[in-house]
Structures are given as C-alpha cells and as structure tokens.
Amino acid sequence: LLLYAQAEAAAIQSQKQKMLEAWDKLNAAIETRTRMLQDAEVLSRWLTWLHHGLSWISSAENLILTAKERENEEIEANCGRAILQYELPRFVNQHKQLWDEICAWESSILFHCEEGATASFNCSLETEDFEVASTFIGIHKMLTRSVNQLKSECEECPTNGALASAVQKAVFVVLGEAQPLLPSQVMKNGAALLLIHFYQLKINWWRYWRHLKVLSAKLDILRDLQNLENWIETMEPRVETDDLGESLEETMVLSEEHRKFSRAVASQEEKCRRLAEFELNQLEESDPEWEKGIERQMVENLERLNILPRMPSTPVAVSSESMSLQDDYKPAEELPFERLEGVLYQKLQGQRLSNRGKRSSRWQKCFAVLNPITISLHTLEVIWQDVALTSHD
C-alpha cells in the first residue's frame, strides 16, 4: 500500500487539487447566487412598496374627490344651508383625519424615496451581463411590468401642477430612452414619481381644506345675517312706538326702556358694521404662496436625493409662463437674483459731424430679460427712436 501511495502520489495530489478547485468554485457560485437573490429580493420588495405607496396616494385622492361629491349632493338634495351646517363639521373632521394619515405616511415615503435613490447592487444587475444573460430575464420582465404599472397609476391619479407634470413627463422620457432598463434607473425614477405625487396630494388636501374653511366662513356670515335680521324684526315694534306717556311715572318707564333699547342697538352696531362692510371676495379659496412653498419642498427633496430628472431644453421662442416655470426648477435660495424683465435703451453712436467736434447719438429701444440661471442678458429690438442728444468724444 505504501509503495502504491508513493507511485500514485502525483495523481493523488492532482485529484486533491481538482477537488479543492471544484469546492472553491461551488462556494463562489453559491455566494454569487446568494448575492443575486438578495439583490432581486431588495428590488422586488422596494417595487412592491412603491406601488403600494402610489396606491394609497390614489385612494387618498379618491377620498377627497368623494368628499366633494358628497358635499354637492347634500347641497342639491336639501336645497338649503340648514342641513349643510350640520353636515359640514363631519366633512371637516374627516378631512382632518386624512391629514393625520398623510403626516403618518410622510416619514415612510421619504425613507423609501431615499432608499430608492441610493440603491446599490452587489451582483451583475448593473453590468453588461444584465442585458444579455438569460439569468436576468425574470428581472427584465419585472422592471417592464413595473414601468407599465407606473404609467397606469399615474394616469389614474394625474398631476394638476405645471411643475409636477413637467417632472413626471421627464421621468417617463428617461425610462423610455433607457436601453437597457436598469434596476437603479427604475428605483430612482420611481422614487421621483412617488415624491411628486405625495406632494400633489398635500396640495390637493390643502385646496379642499381651504374650500371647507371658506364654506364654513360663508355659512357663519349667513347665520349672523339671519340672526341680525331676526333681531331687527323683533325691535321694529319698539322703533314704531311714539308714546311719550301721560304722567311722570309713565314717561320715566318709557325713558328707561328706551335707554335699554339704545344699549341693545349699540351692542349690535359692531356686528352690523362688520357684516355691511364684508364682501365675499375677501374669502379666497386658493393660497398660491402655500402651494409654491410645497412645490419648493418637492424640488429640494428631488435635488437632495439627486433624482430630479433632466428637463427638456427650452426653445428660443417661449411664453412668459414657460420661462417662469423653467426658473422654478432651481430653488430660489440658489439663484443670485430673481428673473428680471423690462425695457432697455441702448445708446448707439452716429457719425461725426463735419462742422462740429461732436457725434450725433440715437437710442435703440429693446425688451430685455435677465436670466438668473444662465446669468445672461437677452435683448429683443422693439423700435428705433432718434433723440436729440449728442455726446463728446
């Protein structure tokens, strides 16, 4: 046996080496498979939560829409404000509860957006093998299905703000142009969609809240007017009386009653004056400053997470609204100054006059725009205007 072992020592050593290499290869394959499954699980779990979050936002939007419809039905069915005064507190309480739910979801949504924005994978999900390897066919199908579902969800819950709509459009442009569609791209752009729809939900909630507060204020005004009108009607008999009394006692009693009546009228004077001066246009349902603040928060979070998609370039001939919208993509605190527009006069030198040592001048009238993003001045000639001015060399 010893002689056989010595004779076969080289073969045994070679067999042992092959066994060790096979063992290492097996462990490497297991480790690679483990990492791939972990990455696939992270991706699948995050996409599931993304659609769950968007589904909740859609249901919250539907709650607001349903509340508006119920309010209109109550008004049409009862043809008056009496029943609405009893139902309005219920609408307000339900809307407050929705806000509590929005606040409870906010931290979770921001956390998952940050998770999607900073996603990194350990295996070949982000390499050239991802596009060609048959191992990733299931992942490709998952990503394609997820993008199609995102489009469907965004169609069911459209954005109603110009800035949010522009960001959403840019997101789908990026996803449509991606070849191949990588997991990190879907997660980052999905996080952007989740974020803009969440802030749109906040704006829609605020708009209906303002509507409820204005409606409540209008009902209060109507109630005060009705109460004051009823009070005036009860006071009419006292106003119409012209009895001065037939004796000192009767006159003193009438005087005391008149003083009480005067004090009662004086106590109602402030309310009467306030109601007389009140105009319904003082109650504004919209609050553009608050909405702009929410949009700024949205853009700041998109930029902080580095998931604000590249916006399409603006054509030369654009409207003032479009130019203002492009300016809004950049937070106000980063702009060195605000966008400025106005008339600018450019001084042009004329030819030297032969009989004088002076030059004639004329001024060109232009419309000028100073862009804070590019820090450049754009001018458009409006009209030539000659003026009687001269300048010395």
GROMACS .gro file of C-alpha atoms in nm:
model
  393
    1LEU     CA    1   0.000   0.000   0.000
    2LEU     CA    2   0.285   0.231   0.083
    3LEU     CA    3   0.452   0.157  -0.247
    4TYR     CA    4   0.122   0.220  -0.428
    5ALA     CA    5   0.076   0.551  -0.248
    6GLN     CA    6   0.425   0.659  -0.340
    7ALA     CA    7   0.370   0.559  -0.700
    8GLU     CA    8   0.036   0.739  -0.723
    9ALA     CA    9   0.136   1.043  -0.517
   10ALA     CA   10   0.129   1.277  -0.814
   11ALA     CA   11  -0.215   1.155  -0.922
   12ILE     CA   12  -0.349   1.188  -0.567
   13GLN     CA   13  -0.211   1.541  -0.540
   14SER     CA   14  -0.368   1.633  -0.874
   15GLN     CA   15  -0.703   1.483  -0.770
   16LYS     CA   16  -0.691   1.673  -0.441
   17GLN     CA   17  -0.619   1.997  -0.625
   18LYS     CA   18  -0.914   1.939  -0.858
   19MET     CA   19  -1.138   1.869  -0.559
   20LEU     CA   20  -1.030   2.193  -0.388
   21GLU     CA   21  -1.083   2.394  -0.706
   22ALA     CA   22  -1.429   2.240  -0.751
   23TRP     CA   23  -1.507   2.318  -0.387
   24ASP     CA   24  -1.397   2.680  -0.424
   25LYS     CA   25  -1.595   2.709  -0.746
   26LEU     CA   26  -1.903   2.569  -0.573
   27ASN     CA   27  -1.869   2.815  -0.285
   28ALA     CA   28  -1.819   3.105  -0.528
   29ALA     CA   29  -2.129   3.001  -0.722
   30ILE     CA   30  -2.329   2.978  -0.400
   31GLU     CA   31  -2.206   3.321  -0.288
   32THR     CA   32  -2.285   3.475  -0.628
   33ARG     CA   33  -2.629   3.316  -0.628
   34THR     CA   34  -2.689   3.443  -0.274
   35ARG     CA   35  -2.597   3.799  -0.370
   36MET     CA   36  -2.813   3.785  -0.681
   37LEU     CA   37  -3.113   3.659  -0.484
   38GLN     CA   38  -3.057   3.926  -0.219
   39ASP     CA   39  -3.047   4.199  -0.483
   40ALA     CA   40  -3.353   4.058  -0.656
   41GLU     CA   41  -3.537   4.048  -0.323
   42VAL     CA   42  -3.439   4.408  -0.243
   43LEU     CA   43  -3.555   4.521  -0.587
   44SER     CA   44  -3.881   4.326  -0.574
   45ARG     CA   45  -3.958   4.434  -0.218
   46TRP     CA   46  -3.894   4.802  -0.299
   47LEU     CA   47  -4.104   4.797  -0.617
   48THR     CA   48  -4.387   4.631  -0.425
   49TRP     CA   49  -4.376   4.907  -0.165
   50LEU     CA   50  -4.357   5.172  -0.439
   51HIS     CA   51  -4.683   5.055  -0.595
   52HIS     CA   52  -4.837   5.019  -0.250
   53GLY     CA   53  -4.748   5.381  -0.173
   54LEU     CA   54  -4.883   5.508  -0.504
   55SER     CA   55  -5.199   5.303  -0.450
   56TRP     CA   56  -5.250   5.467  -0.110
   57ILE     CA   57  -5.198   5.814  -0.262
   58SER     CA   58  -5.459   5.731  -0.525
   59SER     CA   59  -5.705   5.616  -0.258
   60ALA     CA   60  -5.645   5.936  -0.059
   61GLU     CA   61  -5.711   6.143  -0.372
   62ASN     CA   62  -6.034   5.947  -0.422
   63LEU     CA   63  -6.137   6.026  -0.064
   64ILE     CA   64  -6.103   6.398  -0.136
   65LEU     CA   65  -6.296   6.362  -0.461
   66THR     CA   66  -6.570   6.160  -0.289
   67ALA     CA   67  -6.599   6.422  -0.014
   68LYS     CA   68  -6.650   6.692  -0.277
   69GLU     CA   69  -6.919   6.485  -0.448
   70ARG     CA   70  -7.099   6.417  -0.119
   71GLU     CA   71  -7.091   6.785  -0.035
   72ASN     CA   72  -7.250   6.874  -0.369
   73GLU     CA   73  -7.511   6.601  -0.325
   74GLU     CA   74  -7.603   6.735   0.019
   75ILE     CA   75  -7.645   7.086  -0.118
   76GLU     CA   76  -7.853   6.974  -0.416
   77ALA     CA   77  -8.069   6.731  -0.218
   78ASN     CA   78  -8.155   6.969   0.067
   79CYS     CA   79  -8.171   7.292  -0.133
   80GLY     CA   80  -8.059   7.500   0.159
   81ARG     CA   81  -7.786   7.569   0.407
   82ALA     CA   82  -7.956   7.438   0.722
   83ILE     CA   83  -7.866   7.074   0.667
   84LEU     CA   84  -7.519   7.166   0.538
   85GLN     CA   85  -7.444   7.347   0.864
   86TYR     CA   86  -7.492   7.016   1.043
   87GLU     CA   87  -7.301   6.811   0.785
   88LEU     CA   88  -7.008   7.050   0.741
   89PRO     CA   89  -6.840   6.960   1.075
   90ARG     CA   90  -6.842   6.596   0.964
   91PHE     CA   91  -6.668   6.687   0.638
   92VAL     CA   92  -6.412   6.893   0.830
   93ASN     CA   93  -6.339   6.613   1.079
   94GLN     CA   94  -6.300   6.354   0.805
   95HIS     CA   95  -6.062   6.584   0.619
   96LYS     CA   96  -5.860   6.640   0.938
   97GLN     CA   97  -5.830   6.263   0.982
   98LEU     CA   98  -5.698   6.235   0.628
   99TRP     CA   99  -5.430   6.494   0.708
  100ASP     CA  100  -5.325   6.291   1.013
  101GLU     CA  101  -5.290   5.990   0.785
  102ILE     CA  102  -5.084   6.192   0.535
  103CYS     CA  103  -4.849   6.304   0.812
  104ALA     CA  104  -4.815   5.944   0.933
  105TRP     CA  105  -4.717   5.830   0.583
  106GLU     CA  106  -4.472   6.113   0.515
  107SER     CA  107  -4.170   5.978   0.702
  108SER     CA  108  -4.215   5.632   0.549
  109ILE     CA  109  -4.245   5.775   0.197
  110LEU     CA  110  -3.936   5.993   0.237
  111PHE     CA  111  -3.742   5.696   0.377
  112HIS     CA  112  -3.832   5.472   0.083
  113CYS     CA  113  -3.756   5.751  -0.165
  114GLU     CA  114  -3.411   5.786  -0.011
  115GLU     CA  115  -3.368   5.409  -0.021
  116GLY     CA  116  -3.458   5.403  -0.390
  117ALA     CA  117  -3.233   5.698  -0.469
  118THR     CA  118  -2.928   5.543  -0.302
  119ALA     CA  119  -2.986   5.183  -0.415
  120SER     CA  120  -2.672   4.984  -0.495
  121PHE     CA  121  -2.647   4.621  -0.602
  122ASN     CA  122  -2.376   4.368  -0.520
  123CYS     CA  123  -2.402   4.145  -0.827
  124SER     CA  124  -2.418   4.190  -1.203
  125LEU     CA  125  -2.757   4.367  -1.211
  126GLU     CA  126  -2.577   4.685  -1.315
  127THR     CA  127  -2.317   4.536  -1.553
  128GLU     CA  128  -2.311   4.444  -1.922
  129ASP     CA  129  -2.415   4.087  -1.835
  130PHE     CA  130  -2.753   4.216  -1.719
  131GLU     CA  131  -2.860   4.291  -2.076
  132VAL     CA  132  -2.761   3.959  -2.234
  133ALA     CA  133  -2.755   3.692  -1.962
  134SER     CA  134  -3.059   3.464  -1.956
  135THR     CA  135  -3.041   3.462  -1.576
  136PHE     CA  136  -3.192   3.809  -1.565
  137ILE     CA  137  -3.493   3.751  -1.792
  138GLY     CA  138  -3.722   3.749  -1.489
  139ILE     CA  139  -3.576   4.078  -1.364
  140HIS     CA  140  -3.627   4.237  -1.707
  141LYS     CA  141  -3.991   4.128  -1.704
  142MET     CA  142  -4.034   4.263  -1.352
  143LEU     CA  143  -3.892   4.604  -1.447
  144THR     CA  144  -4.102   4.629  -1.765
  145ARG     CA  145  -4.416   4.531  -1.576
  146SER     CA  146  -4.336   4.783  -1.304
  147VAL     CA  147  -4.287   5.070  -1.552
  148ASN     CA  148  -4.617   4.987  -1.725
  149GLN     CA  149  -4.788   4.981  -1.388
  150LEU     CA  150  -4.635   5.319  -1.303
  151LYS     CA  151  -4.779   5.465  -1.623
  152SER     CA  152  -5.121   5.323  -1.541
  153GLU     CA  153  -5.112   5.453  -1.184
  154CYS     CA  154  -5.006   5.800  -1.295
  155GLU     CA  155  -5.288   5.809  -1.549
  156GLU     CA  156  -5.539   5.722  -1.276
  157CYS     CA  157  -5.401   5.993  -1.048
  158PRO     CA  158  -5.284   6.275  -1.279
  159THR     CA  159  -5.084   6.571  -1.152
  160ASN     CA  160  -5.253   6.912  -1.167
  161GLY     CA  161  -4.948   7.132  -1.128
  162ALA     CA  162  -4.732   7.253  -1.416
  163LEU     CA  163  -4.406   7.178  -1.237
  164ALA     CA  164  -4.511   6.832  -1.116
  165SER     CA  165  -4.643   6.745  -1.462
  166ALA     CA  166  -4.314   6.851  -1.621
  167VAL     CA  167  -4.113   6.638  -1.377
  168GLN     CA  168  -4.339   6.337  -1.434
  169LYS     CA  169  -4.311   6.374  -1.811
  170ALA     CA  170  -3.932   6.393  -1.785
  171VAL     CA  171  -3.928   6.078  -1.570
  172PHE     CA  172  -4.112   5.874  -1.831
  173VAL     CA  173  -3.889   6.015  -2.105
  174VAL     CA  174  -3.585   5.888  -1.913
  175LEU     CA  175  -3.744   5.546  -1.857
  176GLY     CA  176  -3.848   5.523  -2.221
  177GLU     CA  177  -3.500   5.604  -2.351
  178ALA     CA  178  -3.316   5.366  -2.115
  179GLN     CA  179  -3.155   5.077  -2.306
  180PRO     CA  180  -3.133   4.850  -2.118
  181LEU     CA  181  -3.369   4.941  -1.837
  182LEU     CA  182  -3.156   4.905  -1.523
  183PRO     CA  183  -3.294   4.839  -1.172
  184SER     CA  184  -3.133   5.154  -1.029
  185GLN     CA  185  -3.298   5.367  -1.300
  186VAL     CA  186  -3.642   5.228  -1.221
  187MET     CA  187  -3.590   5.277  -0.848
  188LYS     CA  188  -3.464   5.635  -0.877
  189ASN     CA  189  -3.733   5.744  -1.121
  190GLY     CA  190  -3.997   5.553  -0.926
  191ALA     CA  191  -3.888   5.741  -0.614
  192ALA     CA  192  -3.925   6.070  -0.805
  193LEU     CA  193  -4.280   5.978  -0.910
  194LEU     CA  194  -4.371   5.875  -0.557
  195LEU     CA  195  -4.238   6.202  -0.421
  196ILE     CA  196  -4.416   6.433  -0.666
  197HIS     CA  197  -4.749   6.251  -0.626
  198PHE     CA  198  -4.720   6.271  -0.248
  199TYR     CA  199  -4.666   6.648  -0.261
  200GLN     CA  200  -4.951   6.680  -0.511
  201LEU     CA  201  -5.172   6.500  -0.258
  202LYS     CA  202  -5.069   6.757   0.001
  203ILE     CA  203  -5.164   7.042  -0.232
  204ASN     CA  204  -5.500   6.884  -0.318
  205TRP     CA  205  -5.571   6.826   0.050
  206TRP     CA  206  -5.490   7.190   0.125
  207ARG     CA  207  -5.712   7.318  -0.155
  208TYR     CA  208  -6.014   7.127  -0.028
  209TRP     CA  209  -5.933   7.230   0.331
  210ARG     CA  210  -5.933   7.593   0.222
  211HIS     CA  211  -6.264   7.532   0.046
  212LEU     CA  212  -6.417   7.386   0.363
  213LYS     CA  213  -6.290   7.677   0.574
  214VAL     CA  214  -6.427   7.930   0.325
  215LEU     CA  215  -6.759   7.745   0.311
  216SER     CA  216  -6.773   7.743   0.690
  217ALA     CA  217  -6.700   8.117   0.700
  218LYS     CA  218  -6.974   8.185   0.444
  219LEU     CA  219  -7.225   7.985   0.647
  220ASP     CA  220  -7.124   8.178   0.959
  221ILE     CA  221  -7.180   8.505   0.775
  222LEU     CA  222  -7.521   8.389   0.654
  223ARG     CA  223  -7.614   8.279   1.005
  224ASP     CA  224  -7.507   8.614   1.150
  225LEU     CA  225  -7.704   8.800   0.884
  226GLN     CA  226  -8.014   8.591   0.956
  227ASN     CA  227  -7.980   8.640   1.331
  228LEU     CA  228  -7.934   9.014   1.290
  229GLU     CA  229  -8.232   9.033   1.057
  230ASN     CA  230  -8.447   8.844   1.308
  231TRP     CA  231  -8.330   9.072   1.588
  232ILE     CA  232  -8.415   9.383   1.386
  233GLU     CA  233  -8.763   9.243   1.320
  234THR     CA  234  -8.821   9.194   1.693
  235MET     CA  235  -8.709   9.550   1.756
  236GLU     CA  236  -8.944   9.704   1.500
  237PRO     CA  237  -9.240   9.743   1.743
  238ARG     CA  238  -9.021   9.949   1.975
  239VAL     CA  239  -8.899  10.165   1.689
  240GLU     CA  240  -9.252  10.231   1.566
  241THR     CA  241  -9.392  10.334   1.905
  242ASP     CA  242  -9.441  10.709   1.958
  243ASP     CA  243  -9.598  10.703   2.303
  244LEU     CA  244  -9.445  10.962   2.538
  245GLY     CA  245  -9.656  10.876   2.843
  246GLU     CA  246  -9.939  11.058   3.021
  247SER     CA  247  -9.761  11.101   3.354
  248LEU     CA  248  -9.415  11.135   3.502
  249GLU     CA  249  -9.409  10.771   3.603
  250GLU     CA  250  -9.506  10.651   3.255
  251THR     CA  251  -9.252  10.882   3.091
  252MET     CA  252  -8.972  10.760   3.321
  253VAL     CA  253  -9.061  10.398   3.247
  254LEU     CA  254  -9.061  10.470   2.873
  255SER     CA  255  -8.725  10.650   2.907
  256GLU     CA  256  -8.570  10.354   3.087
  257GLU     CA  257  -8.699  10.114   2.822
  258HIS     CA  258  -8.561  10.341   2.552
  259ARG     CA  259  -8.217  10.350   2.717
  260LYS     CA  260  -8.212   9.970   2.732
  261PHE     CA  261  -8.315   9.960   2.368
  262SER     CA  262  -8.037  10.206   2.275
  263ARG     CA  263  -7.778   9.997   2.457
  264ALA     CA  264  -7.901   9.686   2.278
  265VAL     CA  265  -7.870   9.861   1.941
  266ALA     CA  266  -7.521   9.986   2.031
  267SER     CA  267  -7.414   9.632   2.121
  268GLN     CA  268  -7.515   9.516   1.772
  269GLU     CA  269  -7.352   9.809   1.592
  270GLU     CA  270  -7.008   9.648   1.552
  271LYS     CA  271  -7.158   9.327   1.413
  272CYS     CA  272  -7.386   9.523   1.179
  273ARG     CA  273  -7.097   9.736   1.050
  274ARG     CA  274  -6.875   9.428   1.000
  275LEU     CA  275  -7.146   9.249   0.805
  276ALA     CA  276  -7.221   9.560   0.599
  277GLU     CA  277  -6.854   9.602   0.501
  278PHE     CA  278  -6.792   9.234   0.435
  279GLU     CA  279  -6.750   9.119   0.075
  280LEU     CA  280  -6.739   8.758  -0.035
  281ASN     CA  281  -6.426   8.816  -0.241
  282GLN     CA  282  -6.242   8.856   0.089
  283LEU     CA  283  -6.269   8.479   0.124
  284GLU     CA  284  -6.012   8.333  -0.112
  285GLU     CA  285  -6.011   7.955  -0.152
  286SER     CA  286  -5.673   7.945  -0.323
  287ASP     CA  287  -5.344   8.003  -0.145
  288PRO     CA  288  -5.075   8.020  -0.416
  289GLU     CA  289  -4.795   8.107  -0.174
  290TRP     CA  290  -4.854   7.792   0.031
  291GLU     CA  291  -4.869   7.581  -0.284
  292LYS     CA  292  -4.545   7.734  -0.414
  293GLY     CA  293  -4.383   7.652  -0.081
  294ILE     CA  294  -4.489   7.288  -0.114
  295GLU     CA  295  -4.352   7.277  -0.471
  296ARG     CA  296  -4.022   7.420  -0.346
  297GLN     CA  297  -4.005   7.145  -0.083
  298MET     CA  298  -4.069   6.889  -0.356
  299VAL     CA  299  -3.788   7.022  -0.578
  300GLU     CA  300  -3.549   7.049  -0.281
  301ASN     CA  301  -3.608   6.684  -0.190
  302LEU     CA  302  -3.569   6.574  -0.551
  303GLU     CA  303  -3.237   6.760  -0.573
  304ARG     CA  304  -3.121   6.642  -0.230
  305LEU     CA  305  -3.178   6.281  -0.333
  306ASN     CA  306  -3.033   6.351  -0.679
  307ILE     CA  307  -3.343   6.213  -0.852
  308LEU     CA  308  -3.462   6.530  -1.028
  309PRO     CA  309  -3.471   6.422  -1.394
  310ARG     CA  310  -3.311   6.626  -1.668
  311MET     CA  311  -3.565   6.870  -1.804
  312PRO     CA  312  -3.607   6.915  -2.180
  313SER     CA  313  -3.430   7.219  -2.323
  314THR     CA  314  -3.646   7.529  -2.364
  315PRO     CA  315  -3.695   7.663  -2.722
  316VAL     CA  316  -3.590   8.019  -2.804
  317ALA     CA  317  -3.945   8.144  -2.853
  318VAL     CA  318  -4.128   8.064  -2.531
  319SER     CA  319  -4.407   8.225  -2.337
  320SER     CA  320  -4.352   8.410  -2.013
  321GLU     CA  321  -4.527   8.130  -1.821
  322SER     CA  322  -4.287   7.872  -1.963
  323MET     CA  323  -3.984   8.083  -1.874
  324SER     CA  324  -4.111   8.128  -1.521
  325LEU     CA  325  -4.161   7.753  -1.494
  326GLN     CA  326  -3.806   7.685  -1.603
  327ASP     CA  327  -3.685   7.925  -1.337
  328ASP     CA  328  -3.884   7.734  -1.076
  329TYR     CA  329  -3.682   7.418  -1.137
  330LYS     CA  330  -3.397   7.573  -0.942
  331PRO     CA  331  -3.456   7.654  -0.573
  332ALA     CA  332  -3.486   8.023  -0.501
  333GLU     CA  333  -3.206   8.024  -0.246
  334GLU     CA  334  -2.953   7.912  -0.511
  335LEU     CA  335  -3.038   8.193  -0.753
  336PRO     CA  336  -2.815   8.501  -0.723
  337PHE     CA  337  -3.112   8.722  -0.816
  338GLU     CA  338  -3.465   8.696  -0.946
  339ARG     CA  339  -3.553   8.690  -1.314
  340LEU     CA  340  -3.590   9.046  -1.442
  341GLU     CA  341  -3.781   9.182  -1.742
  342GLY     CA  342  -3.812   9.534  -1.873
  343VAL     CA  343  -3.738   9.794  -2.137
  344LEU     CA  344  -3.374   9.877  -2.207
  345TYR     CA  345  -3.238  10.168  -2.415
  346GLN     CA  346  -2.907  10.107  -2.590
  347LYS     CA  347  -2.708  10.413  -2.692
  348LEU     CA  348  -2.571  10.400  -3.049
  349GLN     CA  349  -2.304  10.638  -3.174
  350GLY     CA  350  -2.365  10.816  -3.505
  351GLN     CA  351  -2.114  10.970  -3.750
  352ARG     CA  352  -1.903  11.272  -3.662
  353LEU     CA  353  -2.047  11.599  -3.790
  354SER     CA  354  -1.802  11.788  -4.015
  355ASN     CA  355  -1.878  12.135  -3.877
  356ARG     CA  356  -1.866  12.031  -3.508
  357GLY     CA  357  -1.648  11.823  -3.290
  358LYS     CA  358  -1.944  11.617  -3.175
  359ARG     CA  359  -2.117  11.298  -3.268
  360SER     CA  360  -2.492  11.256  -3.306
  361SER     CA  361  -2.646  10.976  -3.100
  362ARG     CA  362  -2.959  10.773  -3.118
  363TRP     CA  363  -3.114  10.521  -2.884
  364GLN     CA  364  -3.236  10.170  -2.960
  365LYS     CA  365  -3.536  10.052  -2.758
  366CYS     CA  366  -3.518   9.683  -2.660
  367PHE     CA  367  -3.709   9.437  -2.446
  368ALA     CA  368  -3.458   9.276  -2.209
  369VAL     CA  369  -3.467   8.961  -1.996
  370LEU     CA  370  -3.200   8.895  -1.732
  371ASN     CA  371  -3.189   8.520  -1.665
  372PRO     CA  372  -3.063   8.424  -1.315
  373ILE     CA  373  -2.988   8.064  -1.418
  374THR     CA  374  -2.754   8.137  -1.707
  375ILE     CA  375  -2.665   8.486  -1.573
  376SER     CA  376  -2.710   8.625  -1.922
  377LEU     CA  377  -2.893   8.922  -2.073
  378HIS     CA  378  -3.124   8.859  -2.369
  379THR     CA  379  -3.247   9.156  -2.573
  380LEU     CA  380  -3.507   9.193  -2.846
  381GLU     CA  381  -3.519   9.504  -3.065
  382VAL     CA  382  -3.854   9.681  -3.040
  383ILE     CA  383  -3.825  10.011  -3.231
  384TRP     CA  384  -3.568  10.266  -3.341
  385GLN     CA  385  -3.607  10.603  -3.181
  386ASP     CA  386  -3.398  10.909  -3.268
  387VAL     CA  387  -3.342  11.157  -2.990
  388ALA     CA  388  -3.180  11.497  -2.997
  389LEU     CA  389  -2.880  11.409  -2.786
  390THR     CA  390  -2.513  11.445  -2.859
  391SER     CA  391  -2.203  11.324  -2.685
  392HIS     CA  392  -1.848  11.444  -2.680
  393ASP     CA  393  -1.558  11.222  -2.775
   0.00000   0.00000   0.00000
